[in-house]
């Protein structure tokens, strides 16, 4: 997936920003959330989040779902490096395993459970 945030900001700027956030808020995780190109819901108002490291993926999922304002019958899926993360995992453990070299954790959201060619 092509990340809009990466295209709009240089690697150096992203890395410096993530490092600054981690220094100022060591118990929080810098996360970029973007919808997949094939997703059929509205864009998120903001893509950058600073979340507690002990927040579970399921709790973060609920927060993002509320921002998108999906109906209860509509599905939403998170993808981190082409994999759906377990909802019981903490954002901190997800960050440790999957963060980008710029210091951000990138999460793609989709209304389909197949990552395919997003």
Tab-separated table of C-alpha atoms in Angstrom:
chain	number	residue	atom	x	y	z
A	1	UNK	CA	0.000	0.000	0.000
A	2	UNK	CA	1.189	3.510	-0.743
A	3	UNK	CA	1.017	5.569	2.414
A	4	UNK	CA	-0.172	9.135	1.861
A	5	UNK	CA	1.610	10.249	5.031
A	6	UNK	CA	4.925	8.901	3.739
A	7	UNK	CA	4.419	10.603	0.388
A	8	UNK	CA	3.609	13.966	1.995
A	9	UNK	CA	6.440	13.998	4.562
A	10	UNK	CA	10.133	13.230	4.123
A	11	UNK	CA	11.694	10.315	5.983
A	12	UNK	CA	13.810	12.699	8.075
A	13	UNK	CA	10.770	14.739	9.127
A	14	UNK	CA	8.751	11.611	10.001
A	15	UNK	CA	11.627	10.115	11.977
A	16	UNK	CA	12.268	13.351	13.895
A	17	UNK	CA	8.565	13.716	14.685
A	18	UNK	CA	8.225	10.121	15.924
A	19	UNK	CA	11.365	10.462	18.071
A	20	UNK	CA	10.079	13.723	19.556
A	21	UNK	CA	6.741	12.086	20.420
A	22	UNK	CA	8.426	9.062	21.990
A	23	UNK	CA	10.714	11.292	24.086
A	24	UNK	CA	7.866	13.506	25.286
A	25	UNK	CA	5.388	10.639	25.780
A	26	UNK	CA	7.418	7.444	26.374
A	27	UNK	CA	4.300	5.433	27.301
A	28	UNK	CA	2.541	6.257	24.026
A	29	UNK	CA	2.806	4.901	20.489
A	30	UNK	CA	2.837	7.085	17.337
A	31	UNK	CA	0.412	5.524	14.852
A	32	UNK	CA	-0.597	6.416	11.295
A	33	UNK	CA	-4.004	5.067	10.227
A	34	UNK	CA	-5.047	5.293	6.584
A	35	UNK	CA	-7.862	3.647	4.690
A	36	UNK	CA	-7.032	1.223	1.932
A	37	UNK	CA	-7.623	2.517	-1.609
A	38	UNK	CA	-10.524	0.119	-2.168
A	39	UNK	CA	-12.316	0.940	1.091
A	40	UNK	CA	-15.825	2.275	0.604
A	41	UNK	CA	-16.121	4.552	3.628
A	42	UNK	CA	-15.249	8.202	4.143
A	43	UNK	CA	-11.689	9.305	4.814
A	44	UNK	CA	-10.593	9.694	8.402
A	45	UNK	CA	-10.473	13.310	9.582
A	46	UNK	CA	-6.997	12.690	10.931
A	47	UNK	CA	-4.521	9.927	10.306
A	48	UNK	CA	-2.015	10.485	13.117
A	49	UNK	CA	-2.698	9.085	16.584
A	50	UNK	CA	-0.711	8.953	19.811
A	51	UNK	CA	-2.088	6.001	21.746
A	52	UNK	CA	-1.238	4.455	25.131
A	53	UNK	CA	1.048	1.450	24.710
A	54	UNK	CA	-1.185	-0.670	26.974
A	55	UNK	CA	-4.292	-0.005	24.846
A	56	UNK	CA	-5.406	-3.183	23.099
A	57	UNK	CA	-5.844	-3.398	19.351
A	58	UNK	CA	-9.544	-4.066	20.014
A	59	UNK	CA	-9.903	-0.839	22.005
A	60	UNK	CA	-8.107	1.148	19.300
A	61	UNK	CA	-10.289	-0.537	16.680
A	62	UNK	CA	-13.378	0.720	18.541
A	63	UNK	CA	-11.970	4.262	18.660
A	64	UNK	CA	-11.215	4.297	14.916
A	65	UNK	CA	-14.564	2.716	14.112
A	66	UNK	CA	-16.341	5.527	15.990
A	67	UNK	CA	-14.407	8.162	14.014
A	68	UNK	CA	-15.405	6.557	10.703
A	69	UNK	CA	-19.042	6.333	11.884
A	70	UNK	CA	-19.821	2.932	10.425
A	71	UNK	CA	-23.200	1.307	10.943
A	72	UNK	CA	-23.170	-1.699	13.317
A	73	UNK	CA	-23.617	-4.173	10.446
A	74	UNK	CA	-20.620	-2.794	8.536
A	75	UNK	CA	-17.293	-4.551	9.038
A	76	UNK	CA	-13.926	-2.895	9.556
A	77	UNK	CA	-10.531	-4.583	9.387
A	78	UNK	CA	-7.068	-3.480	10.486
A	79	UNK	CA	-3.977	-4.564	8.574
A	80	UNK	CA	-0.427	-4.213	9.838
A	81	UNK	CA	2.159	-5.374	7.295
A	82	UNK	CA	-0.590	-7.235	5.375
A	83	UNK	CA	-1.725	-9.153	8.480
A	84	UNK	CA	-4.819	-8.713	10.664
A	85	UNK	CA	-3.464	-8.248	14.216
A	86	UNK	CA	-5.126	-10.046	17.156
A	87	UNK	CA	-7.554	-7.767	18.993
A	88	UNK	CA	-6.112	-8.837	22.344
A	89	UNK	CA	-2.584	-7.638	21.478
A	90	UNK	CA	-1.464	-4.349	22.994
A	91	UNK	CA	-0.542	-1.453	20.766
A	92	UNK	CA	2.873	-1.513	22.465
A	93	UNK	CA	3.559	-5.110	21.430
A	94	UNK	CA	2.275	-4.399	17.923
A	95	UNK	CA	4.571	-1.372	17.743
A	96	UNK	CA	7.615	-3.356	18.906
A	97	UNK	CA	7.018	-5.998	16.260
A	98	UNK	CA	5.845	-3.904	13.300
A	99	UNK	CA	6.914	-0.256	13.568
A	100	UNK	CA	8.432	1.341	10.495
A	101	UNK	CA	12.036	2.523	10.387
A	102	UNK	CA	10.704	6.090	10.675
A	103	UNK	CA	9.324	5.279	14.142
A	104	UNK	CA	5.608	5.163	13.293
A	105	UNK	CA	3.296	2.155	13.340
A	106	UNK	CA	1.268	2.094	10.104
A	107	UNK	CA	-2.230	0.593	10.120
A	108	UNK	CA	-4.376	0.223	7.002
A	109	UNK	CA	-8.136	0.047	7.512
A	110	UNK	CA	-10.523	-1.610	5.104
A	111	UNK	CA	-14.119	-2.744	4.958
A	112	UNK	CA	-13.018	-6.030	3.376
A	113	UNK	CA	-11.150	-8.834	5.121
A	114	UNK	CA	-8.845	-9.447	2.153
A	115	UNK	CA	-5.755	-7.278	1.910
A	116	UNK	CA	-4.967	-8.219	-1.691
A	117	UNK	CA	-3.622	-5.323	-3.738
A	118	UNK	CA	-4.559	-2.342	-1.649
